[in-house]
Structure formats: C-alpha cells, structure tokens
Coordinates of C-alpha atoms and ligand atoms in Angstrom, one line a residue:
X1 CA 5.3 4.4 -60.0
X2 CA 8.4 2.7 -58.7
X3 CA 6.4 -0.3 -57.6
X4 CA 5.4 -1.6 -61.1
X5 CA 8.8 -1.0 -62.5
X6 CA 10.5 -2.7 -59.5
X7 CA 8.1 -5.7 -60.0
X8 CA 9.2 -5.9 -63.6
X9 CA 12.9 -5.6 -62.6
X10 CA 12.4 -8.5 -60.2
X11 CA 10.2 -10.7 -62.5
X12 CA 11.2 -14.3 -62.1
X13 CA 13.8 -13.5 -59.4
X14 CA 13.8 -15.6 -56.3
X15 CA 16.9 -14.5 -54.4
X16 CA 18.1 -10.9 -54.6
X17 CA 20.8 -9.1 -52.5
X18 CA 21.6 -5.5 -51.5
X19 CA 25.3 -4.7 -51.1
X20 CA 27.3 -1.6 -51.0
X21 CA 30.1 -0.7 -53.5
X22 CA 31.7 1.9 -51.2
X23 CA 32.7 2.3 -47.6
X24 CA 29.2 1.6 -46.2
X25 CA 26.4 4.0 -45.2
X26 CA 25.0 4.2 -48.7
X27 CA 21.4 3.7 -47.8
X28 CA 21.0 -0.1 -47.8
X29 CA 18.3 0.2 -45.2
X30 CA 16.0 2.2 -47.5
X31 CA 16.4 -0.3 -50.3
X32 CA 15.9 -3.3 -47.9
X33 CA 12.7 -1.7 -46.6
X34 CA 11.5 -1.1 -50.1
X35 CA 12.2 -4.7 -51.1
X36 CA 10.6 -6.1 -48.0
X37 CA 7.3 -5.9 -49.7
X38 CA 8.6 -8.3 -52.4
X39 CA 10.5 -10.6 -50.1
X40 CA 9.2 -13.4 -47.8
X41 CA 12.5 -13.7 -46.0
X42 CA 15.2 -11.1 -45.2
X43 CA 18.6 -12.5 -44.2
X44 CA 21.7 -10.8 -42.8
X45 CA 24.9 -12.7 -43.2
X46 CA 27.9 -10.5 -42.4
X47 CA 29.1 -8.0 -39.8
X48 CA 27.4 -7.4 -36.5
X49 CA 26.5 -4.5 -34.3
X50 CA 29.0 -2.4 -36.2
X51 CA 26.3 -1.7 -38.8
X52 CA 23.6 0.8 -38.1
X53 CA 20.3 1.6 -39.7
X54 CA 17.7 4.1 -38.8
X55 CA 14.1 2.9 -39.0
X56 CA 11.0 4.9 -38.4
X57 CA 8.4 3.2 -36.1
X58 CA 5.1 5.1 -35.5
X59 CA 6.7 8.4 -36.5
X60 CA 9.7 7.8 -34.2
X61 CA 13.2 7.1 -35.4
X62 CA 15.0 4.0 -34.0
X63 CA 18.6 3.0 -34.7
X64 CA 19.1 -0.7 -35.0
X65 CA 22.4 -2.4 -35.4
X66 CA 22.0 -6.2 -35.6
X67 CA 18.4 -7.2 -36.4
X68 CA 17.7 -7.0 -40.2
X69 CA 16.2 -3.8 -41.6
X70 CA 13.1 -5.8 -42.6
X71 CA 12.1 -6.2 -38.9
X72 CA 9.3 -3.7 -39.2
X73 CA 7.6 -6.0 -41.7
X74 CA 7.6 -8.8 -39.1
X75 CA 4.0 -7.8 -38.4
X76 CA 3.1 -8.7 -42.0
X77 CA 4.5 -12.2 -41.6
X78 CA 8.0 -11.5 -43.1
X79 CA 10.7 -13.6 -41.7
X80 CA 13.9 -11.8 -40.6
X81 CA 17.0 -14.0 -40.2
X82 CA 20.4 -13.5 -38.7
X83 CA 22.6 -15.9 -40.6
X84 CA 25.6 -18.0 -39.8
X85 CA 28.1 -15.3 -40.8
X86 CA 26.8 -12.7 -38.4
X87 CA 28.9 -11.6 -35.4
X88 CA 26.1 -12.3 -33.0
X89 CA 25.9 -10.2 -29.9
X90 CA 22.9 -11.5 -27.8
X91 CA 22.8 -8.4 -25.7
X92 CA 22.2 -6.2 -28.7
X93 CA 19.5 -8.3 -30.2
X94 CA 17.7 -8.5 -26.9
X95 CA 17.9 -4.8 -26.4
X96 CA 16.6 -4.1 -29.9
X97 CA 13.7 -6.5 -29.4
X98 CA 12.9 -4.6 -26.1
X99 CA 12.9 -1.2 -28.0
X100 CA 10.5 -2.7 -30.5
X101 CA 8.3 -4.1 -27.7
X102 CA 8.1 -0.7 -26.1
X103 CA 7.1 0.8 -29.5
X104 CA 4.2 -1.8 -29.5
X105 CA 5.9 -4.3 -31.8
X106 CA 6.1 -7.8 -30.6
X107 CA 8.5 -9.6 -32.9
X108 CA 7.4 -13.1 -33.8
X109 CA 9.2 -14.0 -36.9
X110 CA 12.9 -13.4 -36.1
X111 CA 15.2 -16.4 -36.7
X112 CA 18.8 -16.9 -35.6
X113 CA 21.2 -19.4 -37.0
X114 CA 22.5 -21.8 -34.3
X115 CA 25.9 -21.5 -36.0
X116 CA 26.6 -17.8 -35.7
X117 CA 29.7 -17.0 -33.8
X118 CA 29.1 -15.3 -30.4
X119 CA 30.4 -11.9 -29.4
X120 CA 31.6 -12.0 -25.8
X121 CA 32.7 -9.2 -23.5
X122 CA 36.4 -9.9 -24.1
X123 CA 35.9 -9.2 -27.8
X124 CA 34.7 -5.7 -27.1
X125 CA 37.4 -5.1 -24.5
X126 CA 40.2 -6.2 -26.8
X127 CA 38.7 -4.2 -29.7
X128 CA 38.5 -1.0 -27.7
X129 CA 41.9 -1.3 -26.2
X130 CA 43.6 -2.3 -29.5
X131 CA 42.0 0.6 -31.4
X132 CA 43.6 3.1 -29.0
X133 CA 47.0 2.0 -30.6
X134 CA 46.0 0.8 -34.1
X135 CA 43.8 3.8 -34.8
X136 CA 41.7 2.1 -37.4
X137 CA 38.7 3.8 -35.9
X138 CA 36.7 0.6 -35.3
X139 CA 33.1 0.8 -34.0
X140 CA 34.3 -0.9 -30.8
X141 CA 31.7 -3.7 -31.2
X142 CA 34.2 -6.5 -30.9
X143 CA 34.0 -7.4 -34.6
X144 CA 37.7 -7.9 -35.4
X145 CA 38.6 -10.0 -32.3
X146 CA 35.5 -12.1 -32.8
X147 CA 36.2 -13.0 -36.4
X148 CA 39.9 -13.5 -35.5
X149 CA 38.8 -16.1 -32.9
X150 CA 36.5 -17.7 -35.5
X151 CA 39.3 -18.1 -38.0
X152 CA 41.6 -19.5 -35.4
X153 CA 38.9 -21.9 -34.2
X154 CA 38.5 -20.3 -30.8
X155 CA 35.0 -19.1 -30.9
X156 CA 31.8 -20.0 -29.1
X157 CA 28.6 -20.2 -31.2
X158 CA 24.9 -19.4 -30.6
X159 CA 24.2 -23.1 -30.0
X160 CA 26.6 -23.1 -27.0
X161 CA 24.2 -20.7 -25.2
X162 CA 21.9 -23.6 -24.6
X163 CA 24.5 -26.0 -23.2
X164 CA 25.8 -24.3 -20.1
X165 CA 28.4 -26.9 -19.3
X166 CA 29.9 -26.8 -22.8
X167 CA 29.7 -23.0 -22.8
X168 CA 31.7 -22.8 -19.5
X169 CA 34.3 -25.3 -20.7
X170 CA 34.9 -23.5 -23.9
X171 CA 34.9 -20.1 -22.3
X172 CA 37.4 -21.2 -19.7
X173 CA 39.7 -22.7 -22.3
X174 CA 39.6 -19.7 -24.6
X175 CA 40.1 -17.2 -21.8
X176 CA 43.1 -19.2 -20.6
X177 CA 44.5 -19.0 -24.1
X178 CA 44.1 -15.2 -23.9
X179 CA 45.8 -15.1 -20.6
X180 CA 49.0 -13.5 -21.8
X181 CA 47.0 -10.7 -23.6
X182 CA 44.8 -10.2 -20.5
X183 CA 47.7 -10.2 -18.1
X184 CA 49.3 -7.5 -20.0
X185 CA 46.3 -5.2 -19.9
X186 CA 46.3 -2.2 -17.7
X187 CA 43.8 -3.3 -15.0
X188 CA 42.4 0.2 -14.4
X189 CA 41.9 0.8 -18.2
X190 CA 40.3 -2.6 -18.5
X191 CA 38.0 -2.0 -15.5
X192 CA 37.0 1.4 -16.9
X193 CA 36.0 -0.2 -20.3
X194 CA 34.2 -3.0 -18.5
X195 CA 32.0 -0.5 -16.7
X196 CA 30.4 0.3 -20.1
X197 CA 26.9 -1.1 -20.4
X198 CA 28.0 -2.8 -23.7
X199 CA 30.4 -5.0 -21.6
X200 CA 28.1 -5.9 -18.7
X201 CA 28.4 -2.5 -16.8
X202 CA 31.1 -3.9 -14.5
X203 CA 29.3 -7.2 -13.7
X204 CA 31.8 -9.3 -15.6
X205 CA 34.9 -7.6 -14.1
X206 CA 37.1 -9.6 -11.8
X207 CA 40.0 -7.6 -10.2
X208 CA 42.3 -10.6 -10.4
X209 CA 41.6 -12.2 -13.7
X210 CA 39.8 -9.3 -15.4
X211 CA 36.9 -11.6 -16.3
X212 CA 34.5 -13.3 -13.9
X213 CA 33.7 -16.5 -15.9
X214 CA 30.8 -17.6 -13.7
X215 CA 29.0 -14.3 -14.2
X216 CA 29.4 -14.4 -17.9
X217 CA 28.2 -18.1 -18.0
X218 CA 25.2 -17.2 -15.9
X219 CA 24.2 -14.2 -18.0
X220 CA 24.6 -15.9 -21.3
X221 CA 23.3 -19.3 -20.6
X222 CA 20.3 -18.3 -18.5
X223 CA 19.1 -14.8 -19.2
X224 CA 20.2 -14.5 -22.8
X225 CA 19.5 -18.1 -23.7
X226 CA 15.9 -17.9 -22.2
X227 CA 15.1 -14.9 -24.3
X228 CA 16.5 -16.2 -27.5
X229 CA 15.6 -19.9 -27.4
X230 CA 12.4 -19.6 -29.6
X231 CA 14.3 -17.9 -32.4
X232 CA 17.0 -20.4 -33.0
X233 CA 17.0 -22.4 -36.3
X234 CA 19.2 -24.6 -38.4
X235 CA 19.7 -22.1 -41.2
X236 CA 20.5 -24.3 -44.1
X237 CA 17.6 -26.6 -43.4
X238 CA 15.3 -23.7 -43.0
X239 CA 16.4 -22.1 -46.3
X240 CA 16.2 -25.4 -48.2
X241 CA 12.6 -25.7 -47.2
X242 CA 11.9 -22.0 -48.1
X243 CA 13.4 -22.6 -51.5
X244 CA 11.2 -25.6 -52.0
X245 CA 8.2 -23.5 -51.2
X246 CA 9.3 -20.9 -53.8
X247 CA 9.7 -18.3 -51.1
X248 CA 11.4 -15.0 -52.1
X249 CA 14.7 -14.3 -50.3
X250 CA 16.3 -10.9 -49.8
X251 CA 20.0 -10.8 -48.6
X252 CA 20.8 -7.7 -46.6
X253 CA 24.5 -6.7 -46.8
X254 CA 26.4 -4.7 -44.2
X255 CA 29.3 -2.3 -44.6
X256 CA 30.7 -2.1 -48.1
X257 CA 33.1 -3.7 -50.6
X258 CA 35.9 -1.2 -49.9
X259 CA 35.8 -2.3 -46.2
X260 CA 35.8 -6.0 -47.0
X261 CA 38.4 -8.1 -45.3
X262 CA 39.2 -9.7 -48.7
X263 CA 39.0 -6.7 -51.0
X264 CA 38.9 -3.5 -48.9
X265 CA 41.7 -1.0 -48.3
X266 CA 44.2 -2.9 -46.3
X267 CA 44.3 -2.6 -42.6
X268 CA 41.4 -0.1 -42.5
X269 CA 38.9 -2.8 -43.1
X270 CA 36.2 -4.5 -41.2
X271 CA 36.7 -8.2 -40.6
X272 CA 34.1 -9.9 -42.8
X273 CA 33.7 -10.0 -46.5
X274 CA 31.0 -7.5 -47.3
X275 CA 30.8 -8.3 -51.0
X276 CA 28.1 -10.6 -52.4
X277 CA 30.4 -13.6 -52.0
X278 CA 30.7 -13.1 -48.3
X279 CA 27.1 -12.2 -47.9
X280 CA 25.8 -15.2 -49.7
X281 CA 28.0 -17.5 -47.7
X282 CA 27.1 -15.9 -44.4
X283 CA 23.4 -16.4 -45.3
X284 CA 24.0 -20.1 -45.9
X285 CA 23.7 -19.8 -49.7
X286 CA 26.1 -19.7 -52.6
X287 CA 26.8 -16.6 -54.7
X288 CA 25.6 -18.2 -57.9
X289 CA 22.1 -18.7 -56.4
X290 CA 21.6 -14.9 -56.2
X291 CA 19.5 -13.8 -59.2
X292 CA 20.0 -10.0 -58.9
X293 CA 22.3 -7.8 -56.9
X294 CA 21.5 -4.2 -56.0
X295 CA 25.0 -2.8 -55.8
X296 CA 24.6 0.6 -54.1
X297 CA 26.8 3.7 -54.5
X298 CA 26.2 7.1 -53.1
X299 CA 26.3 9.7 -55.8
X300 CA 27.6 12.2 -56.7
X301 CA 29.6 12.3 -53.6
X302 CA 30.8 9.6 -51.2
X303 CA 31.7 9.1 -47.5
X304 CA 33.9 7.1 -45.2
X305 CA 33.7 6.6 -41.4
X306 CA 36.8 5.7 -39.4
X307 CA 40.4 6.1 -40.7
X308 CA 42.0 4.9 -43.9
X309 CA 42.7 6.3 -47.4
X310 CA 40.0 8.2 -49.3
X311 CA 41.6 9.9 -52.3
X312 CA 38.7 12.2 -53.1
X313 CA 38.1 13.4 -49.6
X314 CA 37.4 17.1 -49.4
X315 CA 40.1 18.5 -47.1
X316 CA 42.2 15.3 -47.4
X317 CA 44.3 14.5 -44.3
X318 CA 43.0 17.6 -42.5
X319 CA 39.4 16.3 -42.9
X320 CA 40.4 12.7 -41.8
X321 CA 42.0 14.2 -38.6
X322 CA 39.1 16.6 -38.1
X323 CA 36.6 13.8 -38.3
X324 CA 38.6 11.5 -36.0
X325 CA 38.8 14.2 -33.4
X326 CA 35.2 13.5 -32.3
X327 CA 33.3 16.6 -33.3
X328 CA 29.7 15.8 -32.7
X329 CA 26.7 16.2 -35.0
X330 CA 25.2 18.7 -32.6
X331 CA 28.3 20.8 -32.5
X332 CA 28.6 21.0 -36.3
X333 CA 24.9 21.7 -36.8
X334 CA 25.0 24.5 -34.2
X335 CA 28.2 26.1 -35.7
X336 CA 27.6 25.7 -39.4
X337 CA 24.0 24.8 -40.3
X338 CA 23.1 28.3 -41.2
X339 CA 26.2 28.8 -43.4
X340 CA 26.1 25.9 -45.8
X341 CA 26.2 28.1 -48.9
X342 CA 29.2 30.0 -47.5
X343 CA 31.0 26.8 -46.7
X344 CA 30.6 25.6 -50.3
X345 CA 32.5 28.6 -51.6
X346 CA 35.4 28.2 -49.2
X347 CA 38.3 25.8 -48.8
X348 CA 37.9 22.0 -49.3
X349 CA 37.6 21.2 -45.6
X350 CA 34.6 23.6 -45.4
X351 CA 33.1 22.2 -48.5
X352 CA 33.3 18.7 -46.9
X353 CA 31.5 20.0 -43.8
X354 CA 28.8 21.4 -46.1
X355 CA 28.4 18.1 -47.9
X356 CA 28.1 16.4 -44.4
X357 CA 25.3 18.8 -43.4
X358 CA 23.5 18.6 -46.7
X359 CA 23.6 14.8 -46.7
X360 CA 23.2 14.4 -42.9
X361 CA 26.3 12.3 -42.9
X362 CA 26.8 11.2 -39.3
X363 CA 27.4 7.6 -38.2
X364 CA 24.3 5.7 -37.0
X365 CA 26.4 3.5 -34.7
X366 CA 29.0 5.9 -33.4
X367 CA 27.5 9.4 -34.2
X368 CA 30.9 10.2 -35.7
X369 CA 31.0 12.8 -38.6
X370 CA 31.4 10.9 -41.8
X371 CA 34.3 12.0 -44.0
X372 CA 33.0 13.4 -47.3
X373 CA 34.4 13.7 -50.9
X374 CA 33.6 13.4 -54.6
X375 CA 32.5 10.2 -56.2
X376 CA 35.5 8.1 -57.0
X377 CA 34.8 6.1 -60.2
X378 CA 38.0 4.0 -60.0
X379 CA 36.9 2.8 -56.6
X380 CA 33.3 2.1 -57.9
X381 CA 34.6 0.1 -60.9
X382 CA 36.9 -1.9 -58.6
X383 CA 34.0 -2.8 -56.3
X384 CA 31.8 -3.8 -59.2
X385 CA 34.2 -6.5 -60.1
X386 CA 33.0 -8.3 -56.9
X387 CA 29.4 -7.1 -56.7
X388 CA 28.3 -7.1 -60.3
X389 CA 27.1 -4.6 -62.9
X390 CA 23.8 -3.5 -61.5
X391 CA 24.0 -0.2 -59.7
X392 CA 21.7 1.7 -57.4
X393 CA 22.6 5.4 -56.9
X394 CA 21.5 6.9 -53.6
X395 CA 21.4 10.5 -52.2
X396 CA 21.3 11.9 -55.8
X397 CA 19.2 14.9 -54.6
X398 CA 21.8 16.0 -52.0
X399 CA 24.0 18.2 -54.1
X400 CA 21.1 20.1 -55.8
X401 CA 22.0 23.8 -56.3
X402 CA 25.8 23.2 -56.2
X403 CA 27.9 25.0 -58.8
X404 CA 29.5 22.0 -60.5
X405 CA 30.0 18.3 -60.0
X406 CA 33.4 16.6 -60.1
X407 CA 33.9 12.9 -60.7
X408 CA 37.2 11.2 -60.1
X409 CA 38.4 9.4 -63.2
X410 CA 42.1 8.9 -62.5
X411 CA 44.8 9.2 -59.8
X412 CA 48.2 10.8 -59.9
X413 CA 50.7 8.9 -57.8
X414 CA 52.8 11.1 -55.6
X415 CA 54.7 8.7 -53.3
X416 CA 58.1 7.2 -53.4
X417 CA 59.0 4.7 -56.1
X418 CA 57.4 1.4 -55.3
X419 CA 56.4 -2.0 -56.9
X420 CA 52.7 -2.6 -57.1
X421 CA 51.2 -5.7 -58.9
X422 CA 54.3 -6.3 -61.0
X423 CA 54.7 -2.6 -62.1
X424 CA 56.9 0.1 -60.8
X425 CA 55.1 3.3 -59.7
X426 CA 56.9 6.6 -59.8
X427 CA 55.9 10.0 -58.6
X428 CA 53.9 11.7 -61.3
X429 CA 52.5 8.5 -62.8
X430 CA 48.9 8.7 -63.8
X431 CA 46.8 5.6 -62.8
X432 CA 43.4 4.5 -64.0
X433 CA 42.8 1.7 -61.6
X434 CA 42.0 1.5 -57.9
X435 CA 44.7 0.4 -55.5
X436 CA 43.4 -1.3 -52.3
X437 CA 46.9 -1.2 -50.7
X438 CA 46.3 1.6 -48.1
X439 CA 50.0 2.7 -48.0
X440 CA 50.0 3.3 -51.7
X441 CA 46.5 4.7 -52.0
X442 CA 47.3 7.4 -49.4
X443 CA 49.7 8.7 -52.1
X444 CA 47.1 8.9 -54.9
X445 CA 45.8 12.3 -55.7
X446 CA 42.4 12.4 -57.5
X447 CA 42.2 13.6 -61.1
X448 CA 38.7 15.0 -61.9
X449 CA 36.4 15.6 -64.8
X450 CA 34.0 18.4 -64.2
X451 CA 30.3 18.4 -65.1
X452 CA 27.4 20.8 -65.2
X453 CA 25.2 20.6 -62.1
X454 CA 21.4 21.4 -61.7
X455 CA 19.3 23.5 -59.6
X456 CA 15.9 21.9 -59.9
X457 CA 14.5 20.1 -56.9
X458 CA 14.8 16.3 -57.6
X459 CA 12.9 15.0 -54.6
X460 CA 9.5 14.9 -56.3
X461 CA 10.7 13.4 -59.5
X462 CA 9.2 9.9 -60.3
X463 CA 10.6 8.8 -63.6
X464 CA 14.0 8.9 -65.3
X465 CA 13.0 11.0 -68.3
X466 CA 11.9 13.8 -65.9
X467 CA 15.3 14.2 -64.4
X468 CA 17.3 17.3 -65.4
X469 CA 19.7 16.7 -68.3
X470 CA 22.7 17.4 -66.1
X471 CA 21.7 14.4 -63.8
X472 CA 21.1 12.1 -66.8
X473 CA 24.5 13.1 -68.3
X474 CA 26.1 12.1 -65.0
X475 CA 24.2 8.8 -64.9
X476 CA 25.2 8.0 -68.4
X477 CA 28.8 8.9 -67.9
X478 CA 29.0 6.6 -64.8
X479 CA 27.4 3.8 -66.8
X480 CA 29.9 4.2 -69.6
X481 CA 32.9 4.5 -67.3
X482 CA 32.0 1.5 -65.2
X483 CA 30.3 -0.6 -67.9
X484 CA 27.5 -0.8 -65.4
X485 CA 23.7 -0.5 -65.5
X486 CA 22.1 2.0 -63.2
X487 CA 18.6 0.6 -62.4
X488 CA 17.7 2.5 -59.3
X489 CA 18.1 6.2 -58.5
X490 CA 17.1 7.4 -55.0
X491 CA 16.2 11.1 -54.7
X492 CA 15.1 11.2 -51.0
X493 CA 14.6 9.0 -47.9
X494 CA 11.0 8.0 -48.6
X495 CA 10.0 4.9 -50.6
X496 CA 8.2 7.0 -53.1
X497 CA 11.4 9.0 -53.8
X498 CA 12.8 6.1 -55.9
X499 CA 13.2 6.1 -59.6
X500 CA 13.5 2.8 -61.4
X501 CA 15.2 2.8 -64.8
X502 CA 15.0 -0.3 -66.8
Ligands
LIG1 P1 34.9 -2.6 -37.2 O1 34.0 -3.2 -38.2 O2 34.1 -2.1 -36.0 O3 36.0 -3.5 -36.8 O4 35.5 -1.3 -37.8 C1 36.5 -1.4 -38.9 C2 36.3 -0.2 -39.9 O5 35.1 -0.4 -40.6 C3 36.3 1.2 -39.3 O6 36.9 2.1 -40.1 C4 34.8 1.4 -39.2 O7 34.5 2.8 -39.2 C5 34.3 0.8 -40.4 N1 32.9 0.3 -40.3 C6 32.4 -0.7 -39.7 N2 31.1 -0.8 -39.8 C7 30.7 0.2 -40.6 C8 29.4 0.6 -41.2 O8 28.4 0.0 -40.9 N3 29.5 1.7 -41.9 C9 30.6 2.3 -42.2 N4 31.8 2.0 -41.8 C10 31.8 0.9 -40.9

C-alpha cells in the first residue's frame, strides 16, 4: 500500500533528501532503504564513521558506519556515493566492503569523491584524548579534529592517496604543525590509544614522535589506495551527467539538525552541518535543487546520545550521567527486560530505561544507551526552520500500551538572569521557543500537554484512517503546532510498516 502512495508523493521529483530533525538515530536508514527502490543514486554528504546504521543482509544484521545505507541495492545497479563533505576514513570503507564480500556481496557501484577530506590516525588520537577532558561524549571517530583541519586548510584529501609524494609532504608538514600538541601528550596514553585497531593497532606508533610517518604513508598510499582506486570519481562532473540523464538522486543525511555545527546545541555538536543545507553542499549540490525533504522525527518520544542539554529527558541530569557511565545494552536487558511495565510506573529515570528497552535505543556506533525523553515540539519546530515542513514520524508504535502521552510545548527558565537574543531571561519566565545555547538550555524545564494514549497494536496498520484516534489526534496536534505536514508514519522496522499520508 505504501508503495503507490510513495510514488504519488514523489511524482515529478528528481532529487529528494532524508534528514533528521532531532539528535540523530531517528531511523534514516529505514527510509533510505525504502527510497532506494525509487532512486538511481544514493549520496552521503556529511559526517563520517560517527554515523551508524544497521542493515540486514541474508537474515544477518550488519552495522555500517560510512558507506551509504543504499549499499544493499548495489546488486540492482544502484549507485552509492560518498560525497565531498564526508569525513572519509579509508580503513572503515575497506572493512565494510570486506564484511559485504564475506556475506556474498561484491560491491560494484560505490563511488567516492576525490575531494573528500581524509581521516588520519592523528584525528582519532586527538579526538579520543580531547574527549576525556571536554566530555562531549564524541564517538571517537576523529570527526571534530578532521573538520577543524579542513576549515584551517590543513587536511589531506582522498585524491592525495594516489600521489604518494604529495601525501608524504603534506602529512609531514601537518604533523609538524601539530608538534606542540603531540609533544604535550602523555606518551603512554597515546601509545595505548594507538594500539586500538581503529588507529593501526600500534603500527603507526613511534616512541619518539608518536607517529611513524613512513608507516602511515605506506598503508594509505599503497594498501588503501590500491583497494579504493576504482571507486574514485569527480563528484560534480558525475552528478551533472546523472542530472542530464534524468537520474533520480537520493541524499542521505547523517546525525541530526540539533547536532549541527551551525544550528545544534552549542558545544555538544558534531562538526558538520547535518541540515539539508550542509547535506546538499556535501553532496556537491545546492539546497534549492532538492525537490522534497523527508525531515525525520522520532515520536512520541525522542533520544540523544552523548552529553548535552535535553530538556525533556526522563530522569534529567541523573539519566545523562547514568547513560554516560557506560552501562551496556546487555546489562540493562538482563536487569530490566522483564520489568518494563513496572519501570513505567516508577520514577522518571526508570521510565527512561523502559522507553530505551521498548524502543531498543542503544547506539549503533558505540553501543551506548541512548538518553530518552518525551517529544519536544519546540526543538522540532526549531529544526524545521532549516529542514522544511515535511515530516516523517518514526517509532510511532513504540509507546503502545502506555498510560498517557506528554508533548513538550513550552519551557520554564530556571537559571540566573541572563541576556539571550536581545531579551532578558529571568527565573520563572515561560518560553515558547528553542534555545540552542547549551548553557541556557540546561536551565529550561519542560512544560507538557498531556494526551490520551492507545492500546491497539499499530504494527500491522497500513493506512492513516485505520490508526487509533489517539494517534491521529497527536499527529494533528504536531502538524498544527509546527505548521508542518506529516507525510510518513513508521510503525515498525519493516518496509511494509510504513504509512503514507498525503
Ligand atoms: P562526534 O560526531 O563523534 O564528534 O560526536 C559529537 C556528538 O555528536 C556526540 O554527542 C555524539 O554522541 C553525537 N553523534 C555523532 N554522531 C551521531 C549519530 O550518528 N547519532 C547520534 N549522535 C551522534
């Protein structure tokens, strides 16, 4: 049923995009998979191996980080592209190709922009050491240090892999420029981190200079270059040709607007612009070329991984600390899986654990428990300023059977008097807009409206009119509040569990 309606929704569209309106992990992978039937090309343009999506291959689940979610459709001739904005880690791509090969899938149609900036072992080292102090809770994939190098014009690019002399000269120069940082690192700590397989399993460690330049050059310009050579393209040229041939292009976002370096909650951000503007640019296109944007939001709860403000978090600061403490998925399942109903009637921290178990909210990249809370409509409305009016709600089935649903429709400011955007905020003030300044947002308490819930199983429902009235009320309330249009409602992980509302 969803297929015909989706076709209608995408009638006359040539370029469509999937982006997240929250803090990531909203189910972009499912939507990209669904849209891969429609698309000829699937392009990623932001982030890197910090993203994570689970894909089923031959009944087996695989977690991929860098190659686009459309990779399984390679067999059907679909082209998957890593764009110029991607933080490109050759090791990760090669490992992911290897996993696919073992599963019997020989990838033929992957393309990589020659201009993507290159992740090097020192990006991962600096990221991992810095996060011990900054406590942002990064994924440790080198994303921040790489994009910082890019902006300060100190990065190597994919194209350099194929010019060993240039690669070595640039690497030597950039490592020299980092000498003061590297000299100040604790050698033992650096060595320990460099023993990790993500950073060469000790191969790149040099006791004197921390990095053995020759070993890095060898690995990158011979082994990695040889395995990637056939995939390299000039992205803009390639896309211009595809557009001339009327090919359909799908842009796959990573992370979410609230993590964007431009619009996200300050400091606790990733380092690329995860909104449609950043995505289009990273894919070698312009935002105005995109005909339709699927702006995803989890509903009627939301999640965040890593640290940073999250006003509607169940259990507030206690939950943030609990989730940062490294409790594993296995541990939580063993301890609590049989008591979800009990947890739901207890304190907020327990309710948050129940939401996590119900929604299987554990990070694909890090395995960390995701922080959980009610849907924040101020945050959603804020993100939609950047990602447009069209919404896709995912995980709508997760809270079936719960007593009531709460939606955040305001904040109460509880911090010290402060100026924000030309206004003075005082304790007790009620606010009806999102504040991306983390220091202030940490002092915003959620104000909720309560709604009736439902107990019917939603996972088999195929059309909008069949949904329980309680769900339709919530959908309509969200549309009215955000002035958005909800076109897609996901009620389960399978393709068929998708309701299109036009
Ligand atoms: P980084 O992108 O590894 O630098 O991490 C910066 C922040 O973004 C941390 O809070 C991460 O948890 C968060 N983050 C990065 N990638 C993802 C993602 O794919 N989903 C959710 N959060 C992410």
